[in-house]
C-alpha positions as MATLAB code, in Angstrom:
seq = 'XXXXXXXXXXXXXXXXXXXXXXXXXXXXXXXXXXXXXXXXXXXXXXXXXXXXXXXXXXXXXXXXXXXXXXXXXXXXXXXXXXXXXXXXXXXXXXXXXXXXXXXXXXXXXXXXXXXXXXXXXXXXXXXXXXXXXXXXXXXXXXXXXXXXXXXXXXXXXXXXXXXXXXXXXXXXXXXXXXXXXXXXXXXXXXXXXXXXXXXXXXXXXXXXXXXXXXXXXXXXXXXXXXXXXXXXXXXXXXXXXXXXXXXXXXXXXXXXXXXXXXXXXXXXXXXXXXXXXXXXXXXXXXXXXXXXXXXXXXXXXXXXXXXXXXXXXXXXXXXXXXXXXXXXXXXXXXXXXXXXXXXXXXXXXXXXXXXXXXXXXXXXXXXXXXXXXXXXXXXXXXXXXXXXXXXXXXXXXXXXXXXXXXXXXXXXXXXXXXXXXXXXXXXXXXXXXXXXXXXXXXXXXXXXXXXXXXXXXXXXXXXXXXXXXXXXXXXXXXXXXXXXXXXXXXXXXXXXXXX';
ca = [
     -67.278 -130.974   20.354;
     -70.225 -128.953   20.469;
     -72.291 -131.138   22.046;
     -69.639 -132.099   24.802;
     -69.551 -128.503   25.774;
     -73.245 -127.838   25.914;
     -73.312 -130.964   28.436;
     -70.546 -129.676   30.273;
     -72.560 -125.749   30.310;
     -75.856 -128.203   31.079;
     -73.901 -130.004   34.430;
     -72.559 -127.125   35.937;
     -76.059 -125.338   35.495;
     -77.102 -126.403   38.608;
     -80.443 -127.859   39.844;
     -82.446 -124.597   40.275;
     -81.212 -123.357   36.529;
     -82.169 -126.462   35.022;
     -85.893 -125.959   36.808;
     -86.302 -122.409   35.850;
     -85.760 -122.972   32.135;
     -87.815 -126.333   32.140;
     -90.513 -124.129   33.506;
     -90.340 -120.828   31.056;
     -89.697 -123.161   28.451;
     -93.033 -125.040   29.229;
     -94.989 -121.157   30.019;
     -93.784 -120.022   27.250;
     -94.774 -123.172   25.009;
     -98.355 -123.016   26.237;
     -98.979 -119.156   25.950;
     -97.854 -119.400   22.494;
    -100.141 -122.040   21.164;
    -102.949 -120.502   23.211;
    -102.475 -117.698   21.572;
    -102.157 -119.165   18.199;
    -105.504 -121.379   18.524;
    -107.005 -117.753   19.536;
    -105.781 -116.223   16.403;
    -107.493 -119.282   14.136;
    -105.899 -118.563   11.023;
    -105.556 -122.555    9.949;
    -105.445 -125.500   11.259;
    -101.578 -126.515   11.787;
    -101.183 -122.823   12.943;
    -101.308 -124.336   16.563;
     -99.219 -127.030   15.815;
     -96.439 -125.504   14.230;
     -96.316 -122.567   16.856;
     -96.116 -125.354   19.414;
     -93.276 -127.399   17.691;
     -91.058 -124.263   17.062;
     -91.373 -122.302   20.348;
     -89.682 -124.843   22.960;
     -86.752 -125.103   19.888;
     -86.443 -121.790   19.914;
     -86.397 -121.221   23.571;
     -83.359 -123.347   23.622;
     -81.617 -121.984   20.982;
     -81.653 -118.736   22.631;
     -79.257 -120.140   25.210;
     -76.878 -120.573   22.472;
     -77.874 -117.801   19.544;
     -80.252 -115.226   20.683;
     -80.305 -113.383   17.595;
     -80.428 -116.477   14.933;
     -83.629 -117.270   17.722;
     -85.017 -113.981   18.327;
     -85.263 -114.120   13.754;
     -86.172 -117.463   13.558;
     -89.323 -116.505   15.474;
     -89.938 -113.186   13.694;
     -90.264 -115.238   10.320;
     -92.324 -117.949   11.724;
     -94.590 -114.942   12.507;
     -95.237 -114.350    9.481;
     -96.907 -117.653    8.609;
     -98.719 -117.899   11.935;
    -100.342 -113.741   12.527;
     -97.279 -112.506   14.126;
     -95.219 -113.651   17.118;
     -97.672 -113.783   20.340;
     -97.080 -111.932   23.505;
     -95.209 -114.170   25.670;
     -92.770 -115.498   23.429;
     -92.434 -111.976   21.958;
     -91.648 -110.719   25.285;
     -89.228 -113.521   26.646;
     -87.311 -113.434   23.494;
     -86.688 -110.055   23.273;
     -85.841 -109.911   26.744;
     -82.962 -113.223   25.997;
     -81.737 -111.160   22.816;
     -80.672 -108.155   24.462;
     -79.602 -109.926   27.731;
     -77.467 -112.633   26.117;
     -76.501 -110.822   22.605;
     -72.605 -109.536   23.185;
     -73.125 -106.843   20.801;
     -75.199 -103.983   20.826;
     -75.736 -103.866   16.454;
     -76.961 -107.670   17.150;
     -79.880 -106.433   19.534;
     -80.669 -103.663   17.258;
     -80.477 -106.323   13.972;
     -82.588 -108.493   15.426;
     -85.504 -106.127   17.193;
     -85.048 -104.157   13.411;
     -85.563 -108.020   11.701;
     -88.496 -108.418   14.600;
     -90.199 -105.116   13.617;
     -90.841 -105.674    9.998;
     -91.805 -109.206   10.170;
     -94.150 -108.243   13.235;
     -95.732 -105.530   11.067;
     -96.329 -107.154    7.647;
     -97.579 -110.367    9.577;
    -100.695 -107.792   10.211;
    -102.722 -108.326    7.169;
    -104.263 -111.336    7.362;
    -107.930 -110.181    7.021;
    -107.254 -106.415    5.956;
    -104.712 -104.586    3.984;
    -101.804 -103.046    5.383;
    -102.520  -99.250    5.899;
    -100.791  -96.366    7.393;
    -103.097  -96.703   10.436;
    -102.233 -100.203   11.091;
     -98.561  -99.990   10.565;
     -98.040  -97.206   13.380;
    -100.334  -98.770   15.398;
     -98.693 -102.083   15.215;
     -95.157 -100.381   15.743;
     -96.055  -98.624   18.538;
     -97.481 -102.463   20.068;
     -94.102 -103.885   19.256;
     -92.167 -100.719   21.217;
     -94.000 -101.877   23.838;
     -93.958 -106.097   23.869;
     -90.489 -106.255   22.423;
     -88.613 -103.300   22.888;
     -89.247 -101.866   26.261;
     -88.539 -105.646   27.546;
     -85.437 -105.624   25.876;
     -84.296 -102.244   27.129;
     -85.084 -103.620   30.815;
     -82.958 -106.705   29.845;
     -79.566 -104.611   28.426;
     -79.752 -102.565   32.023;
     -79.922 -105.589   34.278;
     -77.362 -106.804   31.924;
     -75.316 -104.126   32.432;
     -75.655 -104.063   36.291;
     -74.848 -107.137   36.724;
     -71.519 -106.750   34.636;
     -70.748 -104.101   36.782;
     -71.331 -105.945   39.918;
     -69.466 -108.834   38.977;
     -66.614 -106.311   38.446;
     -67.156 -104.785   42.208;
     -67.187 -108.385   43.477;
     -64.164 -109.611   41.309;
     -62.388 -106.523   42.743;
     -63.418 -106.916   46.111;
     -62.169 -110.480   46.280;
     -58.943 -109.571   45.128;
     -58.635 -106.770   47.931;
     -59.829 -109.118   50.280;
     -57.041 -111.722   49.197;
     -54.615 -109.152   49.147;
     -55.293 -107.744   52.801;
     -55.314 -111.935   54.204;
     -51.696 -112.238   52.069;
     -49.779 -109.608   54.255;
     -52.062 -110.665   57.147;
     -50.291 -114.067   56.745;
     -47.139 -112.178   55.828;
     -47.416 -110.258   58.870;
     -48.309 -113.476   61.163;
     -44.780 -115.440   59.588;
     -42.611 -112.641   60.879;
     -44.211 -112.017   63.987;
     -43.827 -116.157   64.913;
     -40.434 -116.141   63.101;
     -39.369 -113.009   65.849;
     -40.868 -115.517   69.068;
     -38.671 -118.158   67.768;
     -35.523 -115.860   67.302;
     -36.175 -114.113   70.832;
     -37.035 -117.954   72.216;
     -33.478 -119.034   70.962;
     -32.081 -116.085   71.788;
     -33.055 -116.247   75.590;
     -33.409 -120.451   76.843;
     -30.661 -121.551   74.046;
     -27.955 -119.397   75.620;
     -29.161 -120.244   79.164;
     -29.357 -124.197   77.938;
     -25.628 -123.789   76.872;
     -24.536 -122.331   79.762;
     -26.221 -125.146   81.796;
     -24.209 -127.620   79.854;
     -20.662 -125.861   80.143;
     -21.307 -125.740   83.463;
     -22.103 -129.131   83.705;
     -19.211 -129.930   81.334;
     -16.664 -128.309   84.260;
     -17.256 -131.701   86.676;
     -16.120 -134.721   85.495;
     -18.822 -136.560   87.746;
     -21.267 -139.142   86.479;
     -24.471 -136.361   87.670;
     -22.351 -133.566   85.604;
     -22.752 -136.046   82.607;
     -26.768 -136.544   83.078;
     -26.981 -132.769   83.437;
     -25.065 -131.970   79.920;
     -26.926 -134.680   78.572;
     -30.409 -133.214   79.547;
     -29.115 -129.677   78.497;
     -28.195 -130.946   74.917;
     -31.662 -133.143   74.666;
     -33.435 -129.871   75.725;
     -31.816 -128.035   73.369;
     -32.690 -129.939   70.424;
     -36.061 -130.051   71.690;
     -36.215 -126.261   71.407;
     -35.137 -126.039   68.200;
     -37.770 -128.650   66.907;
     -40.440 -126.796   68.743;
     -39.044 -123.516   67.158;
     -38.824 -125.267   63.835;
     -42.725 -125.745   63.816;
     -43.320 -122.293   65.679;
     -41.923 -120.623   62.618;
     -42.987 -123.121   59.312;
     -45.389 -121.306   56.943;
     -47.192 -124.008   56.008;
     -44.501 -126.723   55.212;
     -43.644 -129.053   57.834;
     -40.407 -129.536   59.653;
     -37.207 -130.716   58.756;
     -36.803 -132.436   62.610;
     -39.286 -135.230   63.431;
     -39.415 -135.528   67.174;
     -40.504 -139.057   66.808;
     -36.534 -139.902   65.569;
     -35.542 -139.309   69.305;
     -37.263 -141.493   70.530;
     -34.390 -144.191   71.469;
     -32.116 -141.130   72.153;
     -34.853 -140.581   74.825;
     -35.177 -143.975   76.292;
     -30.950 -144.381   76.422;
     -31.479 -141.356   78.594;
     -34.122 -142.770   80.835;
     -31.666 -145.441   81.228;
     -28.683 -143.690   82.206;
     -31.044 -142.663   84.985;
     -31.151 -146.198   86.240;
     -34.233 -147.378   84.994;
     -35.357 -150.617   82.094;
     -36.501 -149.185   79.413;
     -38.331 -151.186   76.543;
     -39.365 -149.470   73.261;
     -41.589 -151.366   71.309;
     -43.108 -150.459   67.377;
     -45.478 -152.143   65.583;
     -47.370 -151.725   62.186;
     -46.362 -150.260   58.833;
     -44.453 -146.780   59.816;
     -46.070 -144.020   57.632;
     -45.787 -140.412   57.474;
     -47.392 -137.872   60.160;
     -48.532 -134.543   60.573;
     -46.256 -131.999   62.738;
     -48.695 -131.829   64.932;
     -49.901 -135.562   65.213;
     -45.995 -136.402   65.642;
     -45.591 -133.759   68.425;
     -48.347 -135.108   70.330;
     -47.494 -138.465   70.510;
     -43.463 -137.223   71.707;
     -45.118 -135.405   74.220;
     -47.244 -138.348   75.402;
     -44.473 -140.603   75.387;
     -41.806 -138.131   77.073;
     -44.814 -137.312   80.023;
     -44.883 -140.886   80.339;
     -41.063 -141.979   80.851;
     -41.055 -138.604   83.322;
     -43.781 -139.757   85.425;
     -42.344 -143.180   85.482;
     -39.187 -141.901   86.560;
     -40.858 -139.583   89.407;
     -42.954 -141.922   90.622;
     -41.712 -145.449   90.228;
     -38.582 -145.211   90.298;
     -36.661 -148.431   89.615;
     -39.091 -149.960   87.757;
     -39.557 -151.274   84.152;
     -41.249 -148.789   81.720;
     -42.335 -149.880   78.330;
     -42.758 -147.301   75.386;
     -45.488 -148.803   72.546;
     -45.635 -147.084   69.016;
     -48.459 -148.478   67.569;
     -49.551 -147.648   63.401;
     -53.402 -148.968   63.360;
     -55.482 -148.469   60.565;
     -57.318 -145.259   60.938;
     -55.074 -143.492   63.907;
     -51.534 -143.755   66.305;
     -51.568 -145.532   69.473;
     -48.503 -144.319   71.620;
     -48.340 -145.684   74.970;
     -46.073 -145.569   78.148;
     -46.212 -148.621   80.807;
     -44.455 -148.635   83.880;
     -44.606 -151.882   86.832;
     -44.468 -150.285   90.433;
     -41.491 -148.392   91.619;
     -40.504 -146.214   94.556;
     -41.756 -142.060   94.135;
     -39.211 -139.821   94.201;
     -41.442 -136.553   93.670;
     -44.420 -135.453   94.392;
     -46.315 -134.218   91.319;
     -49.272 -132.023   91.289;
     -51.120 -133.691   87.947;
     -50.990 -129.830   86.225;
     -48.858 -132.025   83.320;
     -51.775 -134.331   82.450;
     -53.809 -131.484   81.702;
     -51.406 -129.694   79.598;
     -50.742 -133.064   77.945;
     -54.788 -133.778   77.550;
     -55.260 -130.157   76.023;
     -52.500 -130.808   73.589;
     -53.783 -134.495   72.580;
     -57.357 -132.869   72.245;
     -55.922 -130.213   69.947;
     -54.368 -133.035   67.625;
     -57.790 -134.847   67.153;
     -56.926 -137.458   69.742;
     -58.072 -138.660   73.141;
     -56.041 -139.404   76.082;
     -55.776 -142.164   78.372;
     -54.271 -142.644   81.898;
     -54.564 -144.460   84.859;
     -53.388 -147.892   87.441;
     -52.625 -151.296   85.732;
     -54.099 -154.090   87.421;
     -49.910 -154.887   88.849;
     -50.182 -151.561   90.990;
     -48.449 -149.521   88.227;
     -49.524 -146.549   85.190;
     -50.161 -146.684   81.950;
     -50.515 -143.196   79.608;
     -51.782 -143.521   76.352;
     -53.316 -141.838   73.287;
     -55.131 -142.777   70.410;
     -54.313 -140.036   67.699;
     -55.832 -139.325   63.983;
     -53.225 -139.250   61.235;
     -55.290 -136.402   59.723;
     -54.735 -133.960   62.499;
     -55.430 -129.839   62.116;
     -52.891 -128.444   60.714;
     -52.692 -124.706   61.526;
     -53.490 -123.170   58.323;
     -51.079 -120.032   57.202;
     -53.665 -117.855   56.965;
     -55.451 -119.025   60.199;
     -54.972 -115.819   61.995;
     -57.178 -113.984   59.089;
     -59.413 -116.630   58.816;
     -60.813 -116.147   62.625;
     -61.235 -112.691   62.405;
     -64.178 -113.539   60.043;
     -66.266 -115.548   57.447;
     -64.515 -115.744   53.851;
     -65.572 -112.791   52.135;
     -66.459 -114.508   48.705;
     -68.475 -117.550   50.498;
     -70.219 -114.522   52.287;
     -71.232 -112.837   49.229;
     -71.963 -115.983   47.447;
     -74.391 -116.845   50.478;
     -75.972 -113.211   50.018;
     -76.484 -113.646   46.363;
     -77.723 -117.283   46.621;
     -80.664 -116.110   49.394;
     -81.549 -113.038   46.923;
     -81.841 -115.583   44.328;
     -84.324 -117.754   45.995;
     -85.648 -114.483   47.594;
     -87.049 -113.647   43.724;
     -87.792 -116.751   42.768;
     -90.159 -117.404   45.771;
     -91.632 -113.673   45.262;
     -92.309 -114.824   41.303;
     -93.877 -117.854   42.348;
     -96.052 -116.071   44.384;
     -97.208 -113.816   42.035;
     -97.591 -116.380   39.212;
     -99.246 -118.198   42.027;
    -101.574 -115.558   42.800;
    -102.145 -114.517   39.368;
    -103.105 -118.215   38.266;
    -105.288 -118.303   40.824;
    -107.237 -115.017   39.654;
    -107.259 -116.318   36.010;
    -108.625 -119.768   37.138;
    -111.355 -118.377   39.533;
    -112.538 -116.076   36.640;
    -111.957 -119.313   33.952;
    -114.015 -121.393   36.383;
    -116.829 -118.761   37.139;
    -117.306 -118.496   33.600;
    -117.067 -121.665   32.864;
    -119.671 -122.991   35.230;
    -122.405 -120.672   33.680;
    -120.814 -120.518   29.932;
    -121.815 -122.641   27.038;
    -119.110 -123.648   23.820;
    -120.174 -123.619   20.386;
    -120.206 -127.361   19.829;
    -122.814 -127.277   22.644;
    -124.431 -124.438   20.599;
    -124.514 -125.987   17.471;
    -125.814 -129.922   18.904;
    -128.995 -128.370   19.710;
    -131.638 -127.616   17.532;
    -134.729 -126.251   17.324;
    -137.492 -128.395   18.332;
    -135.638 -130.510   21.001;
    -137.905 -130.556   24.421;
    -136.822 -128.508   26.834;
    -136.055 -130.917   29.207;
    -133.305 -132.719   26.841;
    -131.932 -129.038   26.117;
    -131.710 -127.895   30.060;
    -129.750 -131.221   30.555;
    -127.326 -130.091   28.060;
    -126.849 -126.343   29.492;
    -125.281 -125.046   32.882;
    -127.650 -123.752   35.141;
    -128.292 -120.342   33.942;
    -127.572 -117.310   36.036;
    -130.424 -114.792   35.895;
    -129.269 -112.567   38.640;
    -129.460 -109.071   36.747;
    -130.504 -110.277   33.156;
    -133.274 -108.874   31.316;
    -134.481 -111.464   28.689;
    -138.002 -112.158   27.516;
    -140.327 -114.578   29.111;
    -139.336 -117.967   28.673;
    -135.597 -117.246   27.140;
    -132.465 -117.334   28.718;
    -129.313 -115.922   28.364;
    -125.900 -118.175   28.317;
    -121.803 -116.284   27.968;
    -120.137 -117.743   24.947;
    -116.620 -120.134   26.133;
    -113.837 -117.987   26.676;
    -112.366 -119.064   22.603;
    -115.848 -118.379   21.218;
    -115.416 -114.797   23.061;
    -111.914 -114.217   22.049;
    -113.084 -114.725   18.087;
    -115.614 -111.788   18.210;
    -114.891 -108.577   17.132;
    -116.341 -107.055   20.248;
    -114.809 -109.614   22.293;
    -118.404 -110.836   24.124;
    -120.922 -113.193   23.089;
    -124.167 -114.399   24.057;
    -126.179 -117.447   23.114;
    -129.960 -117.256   24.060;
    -132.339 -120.261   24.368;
    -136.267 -119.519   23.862;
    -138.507 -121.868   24.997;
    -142.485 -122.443   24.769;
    -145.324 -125.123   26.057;
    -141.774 -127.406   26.707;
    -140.038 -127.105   23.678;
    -136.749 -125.207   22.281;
    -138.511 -122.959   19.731;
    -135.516 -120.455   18.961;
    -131.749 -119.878   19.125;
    -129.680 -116.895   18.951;
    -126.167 -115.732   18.939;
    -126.192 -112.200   20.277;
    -123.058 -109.832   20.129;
    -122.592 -107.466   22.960;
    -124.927 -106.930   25.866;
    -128.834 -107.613   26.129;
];
């Protein structure tokens, strides 16, 4: 169980977490044992410090404290914690502990172990003890003081952003409230004004018993429920409509042939369900058809195709030559190619080869739906994907600017490693030669010496000790010194401190 949830904590970590801990976990590792082959108290010193440290750095991600103690009492065999780890761990501890008695356990547990780890080559005195304290006040507990404030402020921001979303969501909910009863009053007023004037059209047309009278109360009732379906998807809130204009669609073809006309209706494929707007489209494209047919060819045959491909709707309107009856302006087209655009589909019209017109469309079943909250949306970007953004850039912002400095200060440290290393000389080199050797056999063993600014007697010359051979000196610099005379190495000296 445990195991399944750290993989689950691991996958959701995200690339750039995964890096950044691969990386402190490997800088920490190798200041560590550097500092631990520095300290040379024994030989699996090293070893063990380097074994331990990358455990502990990722049980820290799970128990800071039970880390952050684990690492003071490893101290204690190894000279005391070194710096980095010191630092990063105290810095985890009071960032990740939930309690504030488990920072102050643990930096208490830290404390004691740091200070009797001292005596390794002296006796614990007074002296050492305060001076040792006031060293671990400022590797262990100053970090961790910087750590429970940037904890802290980043509680309280994610408080001021949890907030803010909620206000946010709050303010688009009566937007959306706001933008249902404003389309819900269009479609009252809408039904309000053409419905009445629709019925009055067909009572009117109900008063002659003529065979026109009949077409004309037919129209008015087919325009009628047309209104209604184009009120019912004026005012849905994100549900679609209970009227699908696409069931009309041999209602409208009976009335095309009441008119006079031969009307075929043709449907092929597996019938499967649409979105509003998808099905509204292809009505429209169909009904623009069967009018033009009837304006413009009058008399002749029109065939209606309903065609479920694949991937989208075919509906189509084919009509042989006829006899015009009005003169259109071709203002419907555009409406109708706006319309098909808006419904993710493309529109086709134009002659057939027999001298008549065919209008089609080729329409995606996943069409855009408007969203409820559509209205709130356009007035700008989502306000948690904004601040998510903003936080993500000031993430990478930091990480590049760390980079850079670790960058910059790697670069310093490896210029001075490299300048000293170019005129230094180890101990192992030290120790191979002995007195006696010709100078020629010693020279090819040395750097080339650099005697800018060195005062050393005739015929000697002056090498820096390796950076470790330094670092075990009390006075932290050491000099080896070659003497030669009539070609042949006749002393060698290790020299403390400047010539």
């Amino acid at each position: 169980m445990i195991i399944a949830r750290q993989r689950a904590r691991i996958a959701a970590a995200g690339a750039w977490r995964l890096a950044y801990e691969a990386g402190l976990l490997i800088l920490v590792t190798a200041g560590a044992t550097a500092g631990a082959i520095s300290a040379d108290l024994y030989p699996l010193a090293p070893w063990l410090v380097g074994l331990t440290t990358p455990v502990l750095m990722v049980l820290r991600l799970v128990n800071p404290l039970g880390a952050y103690v684990t690492a003071a009492l490893i101290g204690l065999g190894t000279g005391g914690q070194g710096v980095v780890p010191m630092v990063v761990l105290s810095a985890s501890l009071s960032y990740r502990a939930a309690r504030a008695w488990q920072v102050v356990a643990g930096l208490t547990a830290g404390w004691v172990c740091f200070v009797l780890s001292v005596p390794w080559e002296t006796a614990l005195t007074l002296e050492w003890a305060v001076l040792f304290s006031a060293l671990y006040a400022l590797l262990a507990c100053a970090p961790a003081g910087v750590a429970r404030l940037v904890r802290r402020r980043r509680t309280l921001l994610a408080a001021m952003h949890h907030r803010n979303v909620q206000l946010h969501s709050g303010q688009a909910e009566i937007a959306r409230q706001a933008q249902i009863r404003e389309r819900a009053r269009i479609a009252r007023d809408l039904h309000d004004s053409l419905g009445n004037r629709l019925t009055l059209i067909s009572l009117y047309a109900g008063m002659t018993p003529t065979e026109e009278g009949v077409l004309i109360r037919q129209a008015s009732a087919a325009a009628m429920s047309e209104l209604r379906q184009i009120l019912g998807l004026l005012a849905q809130d994100g549900t679609q409509p209970t009227v699908r204009p696409l069931s009309g669609l041999d209602e409208l073809a009976e009335q095309a042939r009441a008119s006079g006309a031969q009307v075929e209706v043709e449907r092929e494929g597996e019938p499967r369900p649409l979105a509003a707007m998808t099905e509204h489209a292809a009505y429209r494209v169909i009904q623009e058809g069967v009018t033009n047919a009837l304006r413009h060819a009058h008399g002749g045959t029109i065939t209606i195709l309903l065609r479920y491909e694949e991937d989208a709707l075919i509906a189509r309107v084919t009509n042989t030559p006829g006899r015009r009856t009005v003169q259109g302006t071709g203002q419907g087209l555009l409406g109708l190619a706006e319309r098909v655009r808006v419904a993710n589909g493309v529109l086709f019209h134009g002659p057939t080869p027999d001298g008549g017109f065919r209008l089609a469309a080729t329409l995606a079943y996943t069409a855009d739906e408007p969203s409820p909250s559509s209205a709130v949306a356009a007035t700008g970007p989502d306000f948690a994907g904004l601040v998510e953004r903003q936080g993500r850039r000031s993430r990478i912002v930091m990480a590049t600017t760390a980079v850079s400095i670790a960058g910059f200060l790697v670069l310093c440290a490896s210029g001075v490693w490299l300048t000293t290393a170019m005129v230094a000389v180890d101990g192992e080199t030290y120790d191979a030669i002995r007195i006696g050797q010709p100078e020629t056999e010693v020279r090819a063993m040395l750097p080339e010496p650099d005697e800018t600014g060195t005062k050393v007697p005739a015929g000697c010359v002056d090498y820096p000790a390796a950076l470790l051979d330094q670092l075990r000196t009390e006075s932290g610099e050491m000099i080896y010194r070659f003497c030669f005379r009539d070609g042949v190495l006749v002393d060698k000296q290790k020299r403390e401190g400047t010539p």
